[in-house]
Short mmCIF file of C-alpha atoms in Angstrom, two decimals:
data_model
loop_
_atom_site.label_atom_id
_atom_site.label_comp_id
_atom_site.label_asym_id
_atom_site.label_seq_id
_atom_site.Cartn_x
_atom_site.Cartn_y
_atom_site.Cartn_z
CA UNK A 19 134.51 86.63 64.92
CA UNK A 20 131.10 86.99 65.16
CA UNK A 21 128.54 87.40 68.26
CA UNK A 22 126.28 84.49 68.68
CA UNK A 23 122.62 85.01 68.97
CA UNK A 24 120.89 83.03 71.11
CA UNK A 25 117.55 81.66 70.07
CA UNK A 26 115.34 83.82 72.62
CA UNK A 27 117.23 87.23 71.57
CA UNK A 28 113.41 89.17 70.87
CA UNK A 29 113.21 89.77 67.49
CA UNK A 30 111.95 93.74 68.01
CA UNK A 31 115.74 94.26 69.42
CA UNK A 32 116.73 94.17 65.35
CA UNK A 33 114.99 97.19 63.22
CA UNK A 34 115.92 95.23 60.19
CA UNK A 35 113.38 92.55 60.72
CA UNK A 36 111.09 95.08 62.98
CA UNK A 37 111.20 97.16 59.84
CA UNK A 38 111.36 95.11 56.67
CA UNK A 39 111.83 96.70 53.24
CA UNK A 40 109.08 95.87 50.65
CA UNK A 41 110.44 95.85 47.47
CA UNK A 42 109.45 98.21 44.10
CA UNK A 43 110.40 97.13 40.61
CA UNK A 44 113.09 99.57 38.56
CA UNK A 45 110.74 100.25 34.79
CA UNK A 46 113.29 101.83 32.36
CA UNK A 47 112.46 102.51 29.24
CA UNK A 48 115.36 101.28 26.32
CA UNK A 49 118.89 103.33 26.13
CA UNK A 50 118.45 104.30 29.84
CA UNK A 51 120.73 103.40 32.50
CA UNK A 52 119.98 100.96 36.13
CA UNK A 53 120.17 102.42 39.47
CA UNK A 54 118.45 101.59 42.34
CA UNK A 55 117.79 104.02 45.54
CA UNK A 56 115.64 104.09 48.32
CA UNK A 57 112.60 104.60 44.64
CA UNK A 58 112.85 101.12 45.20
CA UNK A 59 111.71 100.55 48.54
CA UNK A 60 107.99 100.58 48.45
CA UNK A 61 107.32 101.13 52.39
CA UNK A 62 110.54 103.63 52.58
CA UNK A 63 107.89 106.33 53.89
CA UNK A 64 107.33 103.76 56.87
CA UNK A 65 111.29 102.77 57.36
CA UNK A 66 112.90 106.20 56.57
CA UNK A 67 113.51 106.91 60.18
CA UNK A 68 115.34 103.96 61.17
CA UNK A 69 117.60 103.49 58.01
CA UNK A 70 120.99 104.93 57.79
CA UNK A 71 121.81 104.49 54.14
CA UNK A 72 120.78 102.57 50.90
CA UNK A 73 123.18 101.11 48.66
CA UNK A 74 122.90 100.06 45.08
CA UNK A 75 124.89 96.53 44.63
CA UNK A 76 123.62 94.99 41.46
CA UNK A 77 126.03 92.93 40.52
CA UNK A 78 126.86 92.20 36.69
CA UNK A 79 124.76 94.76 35.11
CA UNK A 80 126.59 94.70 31.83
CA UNK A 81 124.52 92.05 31.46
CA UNK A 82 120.88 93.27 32.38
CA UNK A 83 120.33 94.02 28.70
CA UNK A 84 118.86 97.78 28.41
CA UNK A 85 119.04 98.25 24.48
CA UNK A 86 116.08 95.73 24.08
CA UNK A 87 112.77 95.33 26.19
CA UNK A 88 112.94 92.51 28.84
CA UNK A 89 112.28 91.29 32.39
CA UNK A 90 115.24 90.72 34.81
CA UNK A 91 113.17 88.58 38.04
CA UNK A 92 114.89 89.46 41.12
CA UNK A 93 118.20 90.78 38.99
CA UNK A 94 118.63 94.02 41.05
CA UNK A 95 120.35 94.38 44.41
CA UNK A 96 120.11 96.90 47.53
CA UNK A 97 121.45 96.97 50.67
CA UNK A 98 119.85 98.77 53.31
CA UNK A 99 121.72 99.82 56.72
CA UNK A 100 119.61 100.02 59.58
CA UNK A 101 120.97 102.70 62.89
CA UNK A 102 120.62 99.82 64.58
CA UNK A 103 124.07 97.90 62.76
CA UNK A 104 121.50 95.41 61.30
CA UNK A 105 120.82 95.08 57.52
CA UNK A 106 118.61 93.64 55.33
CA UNK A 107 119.60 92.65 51.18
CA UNK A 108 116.37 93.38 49.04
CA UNK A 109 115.94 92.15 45.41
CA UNK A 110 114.56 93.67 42.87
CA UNK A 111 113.07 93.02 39.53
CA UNK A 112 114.25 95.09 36.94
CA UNK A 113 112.35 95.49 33.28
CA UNK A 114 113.28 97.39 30.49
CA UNK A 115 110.48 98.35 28.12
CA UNK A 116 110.55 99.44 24.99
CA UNK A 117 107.53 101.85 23.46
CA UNK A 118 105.34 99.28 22.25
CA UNK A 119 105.48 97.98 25.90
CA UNK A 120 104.75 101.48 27.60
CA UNK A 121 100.57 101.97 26.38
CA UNK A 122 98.32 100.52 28.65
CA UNK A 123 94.68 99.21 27.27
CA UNK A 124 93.31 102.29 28.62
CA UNK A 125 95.31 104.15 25.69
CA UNK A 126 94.14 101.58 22.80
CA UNK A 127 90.33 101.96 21.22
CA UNK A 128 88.90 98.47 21.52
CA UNK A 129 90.11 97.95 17.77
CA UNK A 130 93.26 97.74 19.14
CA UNK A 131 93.56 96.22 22.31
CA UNK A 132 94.43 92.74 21.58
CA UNK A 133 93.81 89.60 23.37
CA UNK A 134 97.49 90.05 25.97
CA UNK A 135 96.58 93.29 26.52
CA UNK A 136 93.48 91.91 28.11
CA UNK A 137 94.60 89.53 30.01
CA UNK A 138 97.73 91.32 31.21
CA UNK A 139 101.28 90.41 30.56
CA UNK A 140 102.51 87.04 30.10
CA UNK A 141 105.81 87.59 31.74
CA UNK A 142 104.35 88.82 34.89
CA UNK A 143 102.21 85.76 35.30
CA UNK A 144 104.24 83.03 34.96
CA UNK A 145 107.58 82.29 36.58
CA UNK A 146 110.11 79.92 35.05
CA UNK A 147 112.15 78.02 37.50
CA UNK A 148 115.95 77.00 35.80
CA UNK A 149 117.00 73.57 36.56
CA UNK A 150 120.87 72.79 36.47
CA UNK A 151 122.05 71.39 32.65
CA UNK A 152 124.92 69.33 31.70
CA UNK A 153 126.28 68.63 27.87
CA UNK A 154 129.34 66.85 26.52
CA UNK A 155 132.05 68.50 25.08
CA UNK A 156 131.36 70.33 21.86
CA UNK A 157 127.64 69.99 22.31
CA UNK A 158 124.51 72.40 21.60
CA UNK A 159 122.57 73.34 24.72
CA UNK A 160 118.98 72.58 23.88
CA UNK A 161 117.92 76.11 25.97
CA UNK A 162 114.11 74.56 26.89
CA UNK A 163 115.86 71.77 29.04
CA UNK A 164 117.06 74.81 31.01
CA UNK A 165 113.49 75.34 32.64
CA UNK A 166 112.27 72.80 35.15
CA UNK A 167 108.61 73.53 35.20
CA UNK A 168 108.39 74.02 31.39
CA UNK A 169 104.39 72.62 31.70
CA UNK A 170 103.60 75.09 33.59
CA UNK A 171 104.56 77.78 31.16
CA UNK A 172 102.06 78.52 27.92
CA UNK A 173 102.44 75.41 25.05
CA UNK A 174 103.41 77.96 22.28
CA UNK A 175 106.32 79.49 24.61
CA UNK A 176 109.65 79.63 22.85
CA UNK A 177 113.50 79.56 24.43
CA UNK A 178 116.31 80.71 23.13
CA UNK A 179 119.84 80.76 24.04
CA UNK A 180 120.97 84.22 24.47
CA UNK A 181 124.65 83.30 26.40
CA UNK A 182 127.00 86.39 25.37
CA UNK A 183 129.59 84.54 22.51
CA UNK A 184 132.26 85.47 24.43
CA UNK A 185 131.42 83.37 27.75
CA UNK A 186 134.22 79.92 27.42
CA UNK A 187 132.08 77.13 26.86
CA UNK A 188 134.21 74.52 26.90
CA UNK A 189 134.03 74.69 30.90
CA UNK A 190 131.27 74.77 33.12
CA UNK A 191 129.21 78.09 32.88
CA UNK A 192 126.33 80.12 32.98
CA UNK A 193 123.88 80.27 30.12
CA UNK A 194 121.39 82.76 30.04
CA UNK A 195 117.87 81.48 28.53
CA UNK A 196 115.41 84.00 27.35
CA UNK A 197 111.85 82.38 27.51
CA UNK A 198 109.31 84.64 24.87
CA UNK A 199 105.65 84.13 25.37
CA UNK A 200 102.73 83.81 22.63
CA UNK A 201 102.15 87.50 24.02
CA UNK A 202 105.32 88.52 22.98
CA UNK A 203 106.49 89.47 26.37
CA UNK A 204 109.93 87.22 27.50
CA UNK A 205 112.34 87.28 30.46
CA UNK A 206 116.04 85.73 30.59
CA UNK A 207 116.34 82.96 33.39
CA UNK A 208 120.26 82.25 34.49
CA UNK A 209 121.53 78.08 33.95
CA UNK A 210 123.62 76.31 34.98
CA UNK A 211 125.56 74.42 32.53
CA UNK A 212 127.94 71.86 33.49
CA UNK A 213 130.79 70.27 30.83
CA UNK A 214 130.80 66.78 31.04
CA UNK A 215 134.60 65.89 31.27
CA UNK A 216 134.78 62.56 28.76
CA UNK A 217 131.96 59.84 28.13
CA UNK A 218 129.79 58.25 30.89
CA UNK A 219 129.71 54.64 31.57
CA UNK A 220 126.53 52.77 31.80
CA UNK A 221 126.50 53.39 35.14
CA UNK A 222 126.56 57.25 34.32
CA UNK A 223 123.83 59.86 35.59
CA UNK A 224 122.53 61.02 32.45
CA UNK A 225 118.94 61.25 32.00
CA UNK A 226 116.24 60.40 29.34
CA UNK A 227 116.92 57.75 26.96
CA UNK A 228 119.84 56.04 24.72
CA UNK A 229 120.14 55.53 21.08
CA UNK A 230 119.54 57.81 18.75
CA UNK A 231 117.43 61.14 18.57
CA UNK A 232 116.79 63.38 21.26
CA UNK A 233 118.40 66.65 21.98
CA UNK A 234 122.22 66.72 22.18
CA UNK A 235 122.13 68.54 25.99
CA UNK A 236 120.69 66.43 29.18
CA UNK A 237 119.24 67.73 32.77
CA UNK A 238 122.17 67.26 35.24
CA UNK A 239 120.54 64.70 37.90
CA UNK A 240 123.68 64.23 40.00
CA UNK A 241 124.44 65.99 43.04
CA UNK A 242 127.93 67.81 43.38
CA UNK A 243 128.70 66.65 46.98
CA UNK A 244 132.21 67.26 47.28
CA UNK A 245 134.16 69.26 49.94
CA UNK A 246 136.13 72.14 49.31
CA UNK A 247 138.81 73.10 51.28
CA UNK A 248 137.92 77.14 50.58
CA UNK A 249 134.89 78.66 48.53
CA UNK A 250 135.29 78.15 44.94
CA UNK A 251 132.91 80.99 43.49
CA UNK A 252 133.55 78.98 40.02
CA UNK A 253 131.22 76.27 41.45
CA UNK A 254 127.99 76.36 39.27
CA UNK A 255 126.66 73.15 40.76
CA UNK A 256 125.92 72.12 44.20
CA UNK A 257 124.50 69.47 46.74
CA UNK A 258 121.12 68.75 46.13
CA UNK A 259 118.39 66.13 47.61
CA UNK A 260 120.56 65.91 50.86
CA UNK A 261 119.30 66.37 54.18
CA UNK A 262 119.50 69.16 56.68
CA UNK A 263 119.89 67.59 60.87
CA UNK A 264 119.51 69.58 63.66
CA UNK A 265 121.89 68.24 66.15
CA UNK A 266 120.85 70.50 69.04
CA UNK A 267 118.61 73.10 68.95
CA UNK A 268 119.47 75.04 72.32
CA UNK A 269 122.83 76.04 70.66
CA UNK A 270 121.67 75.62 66.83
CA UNK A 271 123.92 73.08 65.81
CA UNK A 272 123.23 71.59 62.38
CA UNK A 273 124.59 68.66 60.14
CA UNK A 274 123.93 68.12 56.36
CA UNK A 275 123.87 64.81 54.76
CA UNK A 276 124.29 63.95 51.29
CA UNK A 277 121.56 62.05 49.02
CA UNK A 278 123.50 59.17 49.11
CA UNK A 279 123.73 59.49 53.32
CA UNK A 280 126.83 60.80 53.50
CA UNK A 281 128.08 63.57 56.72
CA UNK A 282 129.51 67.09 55.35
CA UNK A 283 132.70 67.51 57.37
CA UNK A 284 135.73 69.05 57.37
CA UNK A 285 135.36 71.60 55.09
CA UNK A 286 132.90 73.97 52.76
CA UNK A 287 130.17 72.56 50.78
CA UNK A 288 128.09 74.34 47.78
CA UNK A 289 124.51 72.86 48.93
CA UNK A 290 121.02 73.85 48.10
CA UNK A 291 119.19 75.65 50.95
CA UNK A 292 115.28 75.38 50.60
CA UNK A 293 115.47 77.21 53.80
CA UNK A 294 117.05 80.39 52.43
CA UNK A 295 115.45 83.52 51.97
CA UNK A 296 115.36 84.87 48.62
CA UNK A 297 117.91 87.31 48.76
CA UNK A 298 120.69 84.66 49.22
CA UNK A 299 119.86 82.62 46.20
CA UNK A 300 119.07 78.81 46.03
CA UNK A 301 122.46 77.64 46.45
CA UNK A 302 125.15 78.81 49.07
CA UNK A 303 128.57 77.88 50.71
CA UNK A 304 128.45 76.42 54.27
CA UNK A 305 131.32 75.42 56.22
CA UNK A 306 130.91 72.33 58.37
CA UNK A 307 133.58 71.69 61.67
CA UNK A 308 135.81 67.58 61.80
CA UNK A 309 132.79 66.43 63.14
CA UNK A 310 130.08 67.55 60.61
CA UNK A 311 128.77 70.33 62.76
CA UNK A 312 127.84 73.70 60.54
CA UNK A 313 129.61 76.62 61.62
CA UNK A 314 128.98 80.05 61.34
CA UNK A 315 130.36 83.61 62.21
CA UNK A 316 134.04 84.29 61.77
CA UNK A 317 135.81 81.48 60.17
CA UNK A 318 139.28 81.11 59.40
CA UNK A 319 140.03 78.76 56.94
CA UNK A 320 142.39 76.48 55.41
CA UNK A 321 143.83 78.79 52.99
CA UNK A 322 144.36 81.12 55.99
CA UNK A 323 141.91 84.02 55.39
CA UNK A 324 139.04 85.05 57.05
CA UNK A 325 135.49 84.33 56.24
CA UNK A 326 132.14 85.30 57.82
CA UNK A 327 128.78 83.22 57.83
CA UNK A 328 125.94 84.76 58.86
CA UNK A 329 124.78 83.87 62.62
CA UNK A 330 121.60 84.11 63.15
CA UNK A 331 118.89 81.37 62.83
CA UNK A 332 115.75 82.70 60.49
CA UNK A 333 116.65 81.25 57.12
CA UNK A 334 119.93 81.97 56.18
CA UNK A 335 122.22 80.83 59.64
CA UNK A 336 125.58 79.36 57.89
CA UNK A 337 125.02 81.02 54.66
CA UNK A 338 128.70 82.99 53.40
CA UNK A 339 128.17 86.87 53.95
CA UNK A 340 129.77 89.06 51.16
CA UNK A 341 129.77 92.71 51.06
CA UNK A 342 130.00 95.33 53.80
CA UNK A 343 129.84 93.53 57.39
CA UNK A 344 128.75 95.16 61.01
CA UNK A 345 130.10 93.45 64.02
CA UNK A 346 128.39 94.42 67.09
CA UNK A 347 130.83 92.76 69.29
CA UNK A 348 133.81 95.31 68.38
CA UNK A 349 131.56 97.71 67.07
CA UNK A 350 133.64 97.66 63.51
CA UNK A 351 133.18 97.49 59.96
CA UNK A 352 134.37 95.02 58.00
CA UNK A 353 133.87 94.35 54.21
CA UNK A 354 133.95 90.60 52.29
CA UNK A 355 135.23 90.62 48.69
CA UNK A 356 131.84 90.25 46.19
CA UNK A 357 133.60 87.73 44.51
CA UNK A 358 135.36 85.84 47.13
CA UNK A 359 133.61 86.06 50.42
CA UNK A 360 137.26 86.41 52.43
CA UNK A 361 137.48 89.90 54.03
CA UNK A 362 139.41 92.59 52.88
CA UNK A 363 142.53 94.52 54.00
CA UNK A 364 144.50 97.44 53.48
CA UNK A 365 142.91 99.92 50.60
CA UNK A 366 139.83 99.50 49.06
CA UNK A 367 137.63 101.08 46.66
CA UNK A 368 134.05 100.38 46.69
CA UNK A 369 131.52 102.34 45.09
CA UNK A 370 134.35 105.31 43.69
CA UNK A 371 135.03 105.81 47.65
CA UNK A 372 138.29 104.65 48.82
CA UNK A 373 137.90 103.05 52.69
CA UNK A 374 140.92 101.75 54.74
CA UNK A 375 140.48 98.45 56.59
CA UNK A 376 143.52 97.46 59.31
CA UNK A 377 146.19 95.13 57.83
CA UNK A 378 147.35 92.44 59.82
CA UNK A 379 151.19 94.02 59.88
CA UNK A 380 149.50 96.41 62.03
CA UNK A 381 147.71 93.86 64.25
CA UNK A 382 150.73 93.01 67.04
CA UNK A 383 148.19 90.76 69.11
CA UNK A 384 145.24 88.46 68.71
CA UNK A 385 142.34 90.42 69.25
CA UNK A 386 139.86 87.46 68.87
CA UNK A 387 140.36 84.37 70.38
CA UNK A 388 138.22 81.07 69.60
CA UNK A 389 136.55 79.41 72.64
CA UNK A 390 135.52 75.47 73.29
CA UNK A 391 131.89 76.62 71.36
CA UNK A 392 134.07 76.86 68.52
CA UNK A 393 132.94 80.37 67.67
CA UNK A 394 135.91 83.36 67.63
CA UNK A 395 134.53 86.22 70.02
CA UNK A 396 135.97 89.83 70.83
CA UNK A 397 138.88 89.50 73.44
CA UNK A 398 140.67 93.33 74.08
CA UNK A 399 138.36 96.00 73.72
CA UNK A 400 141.95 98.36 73.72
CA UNK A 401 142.97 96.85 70.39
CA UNK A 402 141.94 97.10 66.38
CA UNK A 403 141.10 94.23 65.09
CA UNK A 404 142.38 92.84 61.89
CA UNK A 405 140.11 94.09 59.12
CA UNK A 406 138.32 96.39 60.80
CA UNK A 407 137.48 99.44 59.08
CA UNK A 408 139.15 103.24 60.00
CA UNK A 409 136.95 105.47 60.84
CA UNK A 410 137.23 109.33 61.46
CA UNK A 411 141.06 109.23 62.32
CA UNK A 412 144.00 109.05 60.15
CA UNK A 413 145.24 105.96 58.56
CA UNK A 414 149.14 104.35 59.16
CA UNK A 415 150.14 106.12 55.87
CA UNK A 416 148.23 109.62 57.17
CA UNK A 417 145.13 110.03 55.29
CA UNK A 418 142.21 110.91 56.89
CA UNK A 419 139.28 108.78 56.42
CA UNK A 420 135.35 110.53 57.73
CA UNK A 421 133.08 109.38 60.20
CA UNK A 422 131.68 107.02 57.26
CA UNK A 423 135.80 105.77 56.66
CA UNK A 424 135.74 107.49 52.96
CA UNK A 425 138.94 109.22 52.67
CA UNK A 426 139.00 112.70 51.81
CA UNK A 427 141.24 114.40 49.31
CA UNK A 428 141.21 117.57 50.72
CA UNK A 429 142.88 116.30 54.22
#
């Protein structure tokens, strides 16, 4: 259930967007550990007043390399919470340098400086964009067919394959291509590799020529267009080249069509959002109604759990939320698994703090009900809704959970 925003809601009624975060890379040197705080927010001098808390959520950082100097683009995660209920995700670059990467030309006689130095580093100049990959079975990714804009990039640039040995590659996955400049400076760019499952006819979608020679790995020019009846987060491919409608702007109702014309309907769809902001990533999950109409806020779907999309129309309207959720109709917290996107019940521990959120044995009555719109709004103000987080009071099993809902020992 989620409280729909209509489209002439002023915008200064949301501190999150009144107040924007600007974002600061995280430098660490090699052999020290990431975490981001509010060090990271380059304005937090100017926002301070109106934020209520800062939370590190980098995801994966077993794999933000810090025993070797490198460039992670847009790797690092916060999450700010505004007083106001509203939030705002902020990436953030993270680099590692090592101490041949710490002197500046100021430090180095003119003997030394050399010709990067000069002109400043390589890997902050340039910005590789990854481009989706598929291989037959038992084939060698040829890493350079990774990056899409490869002509933009210097000629004497090198990529390698740097995809942990342990990661299965006989199914789809996610390579990770580091791209090393003449300057010596590199970054690793995430790809998505898709399996090919048997040969391709001749009416097949892979590119560049037949016959012999070539590289053994080809760019993936198809578009994954199929409907899901929940989100798979094992999807590494999506819907791309389709087209997004809007139906009716007064009540922002949108359809998607395929590249081949076809309506979205009756289920979610992994699609390509040039619309998105950056924090949600190029691709996302969208759920579309039986007659092809997006929908967004609480969902419940078919595999009978509850989803939430966000609501509001700059950018990301439909996209799958994941991570702690505010509701300002009920005035609740609510948290969606990292990894799933359904929300959570019962005991949780997030961040080494244990939170309760209501189960729905203790939820005797419906306490949102979905109207003709479609959308599921707040109905009984007297009850707790199902998933909503405790706050402090005591739990069914006793404990006693803060103002904040971490549960104290000590109680």
């Amino acid at each position: 259930p989620v409280k729909v925003v209509q489209p002439d809601q002023p915008d200064k009624e949301r501190l999150s967007r009144k107040y924007p975060p600007k974002a600061k890379d995280e430098v660490i040197q090699v052999g020290e550990t990431v975490e981001l705080d509010e060090h990271n927010i380059a304005n937090w001098d100017d926002i301070s007043d109106y934020v209520d808390a800062v939370y590190d959520e980098t995801e994966d950082k077993d794999e933000i390399l810090t025993d070797r100097p490198g460039r992670y683009r847009n790797r690092g995660k916060l999450r700010i919470l505004y007083t106001d209920g509203s939030e705002k995700i902020l990436k953030i670059t993270i680099k590692v340098e090592g101490e041949e990467e710490t002197a500046t030309p100021s430090e180095a006689t003119p003997s030394e400086a050399t010709p990067s130095e000069a002109k400043g580093n390589d890997a902050k100049k340039y910005d590789p964009i990854p481009q989706d990959v598929i291989v037959k079975p038992g084939e060698t990714l040829e890493p350079e067919e990774g990056i899409k804009n490869k002509e933009e990039l210097p000629s004497d640039t090198e990529y390698k394959d740097v995809t942990p040995s342990n990661v299965d590659k006989t199914k789809d996955y996610e390579a990770i291509i580091k791209v090393v400049y003449p300057d010596g400076s590199s970054e690793e760019i995430k790809v998505p590799v898709t399996v090919s499952k048997g040969s391709r006819g001749t009416g097949g979608s892979w590119s560049g020529g037949s016959g012999g020679g070539g590289s053994s790995s080809r760019i993936l020019n198809t578009s994954n267009d199929r409907i899901y009846a929940d989100p798979d987060m094992s999807v590494s491919s999506g819907s791309v080249g389709g087209s997004w409608i809007l139906v009716d702007g007064a009540s922002n109702k949108w359809s998607y069509h395929t590249s081949t014309g076809a309506l979205a309907k009756k289920g979610w769809m992994y699609i390509s959002n040039p619309y998105a902001k950056d924090e949600y990533g190029k691709f996302s999950w969208f759920k579309f109604n039986e007659d092809g109409i997006m929908e967004y806020g609480w969902i419940k779907s078919q595999n009978g759990k509850w989803y939430h999309t966000h609501a509001i129309s700059d950018g990301n309207l439909g996209v799958l939320h994941r991570g702690w959720y505010y509701e300002p109709m009920d005035g609740k917290w609510y948290y969606l698994d990292q990894k799933t996107g359904a929300m959570c019940e019962g005991w949780l521990l997030i961040d080494n703090q244990y939170y309760y959120f209501t189960e729905a044995a203790n939820v005797l009555q419906q306490t949102y009900l979905q109207k003709e719109d479609g959308h599921w709004y707040y109905d009984n103000h007297n009850r707790r809704p199902y998933g909503s987080m405790y706050q402090n009071e005591r739990t069914p099993d006793n404990y006693y959970v803060d103002a904040n809902g971490v549960w104290k020992p000590e109680s």
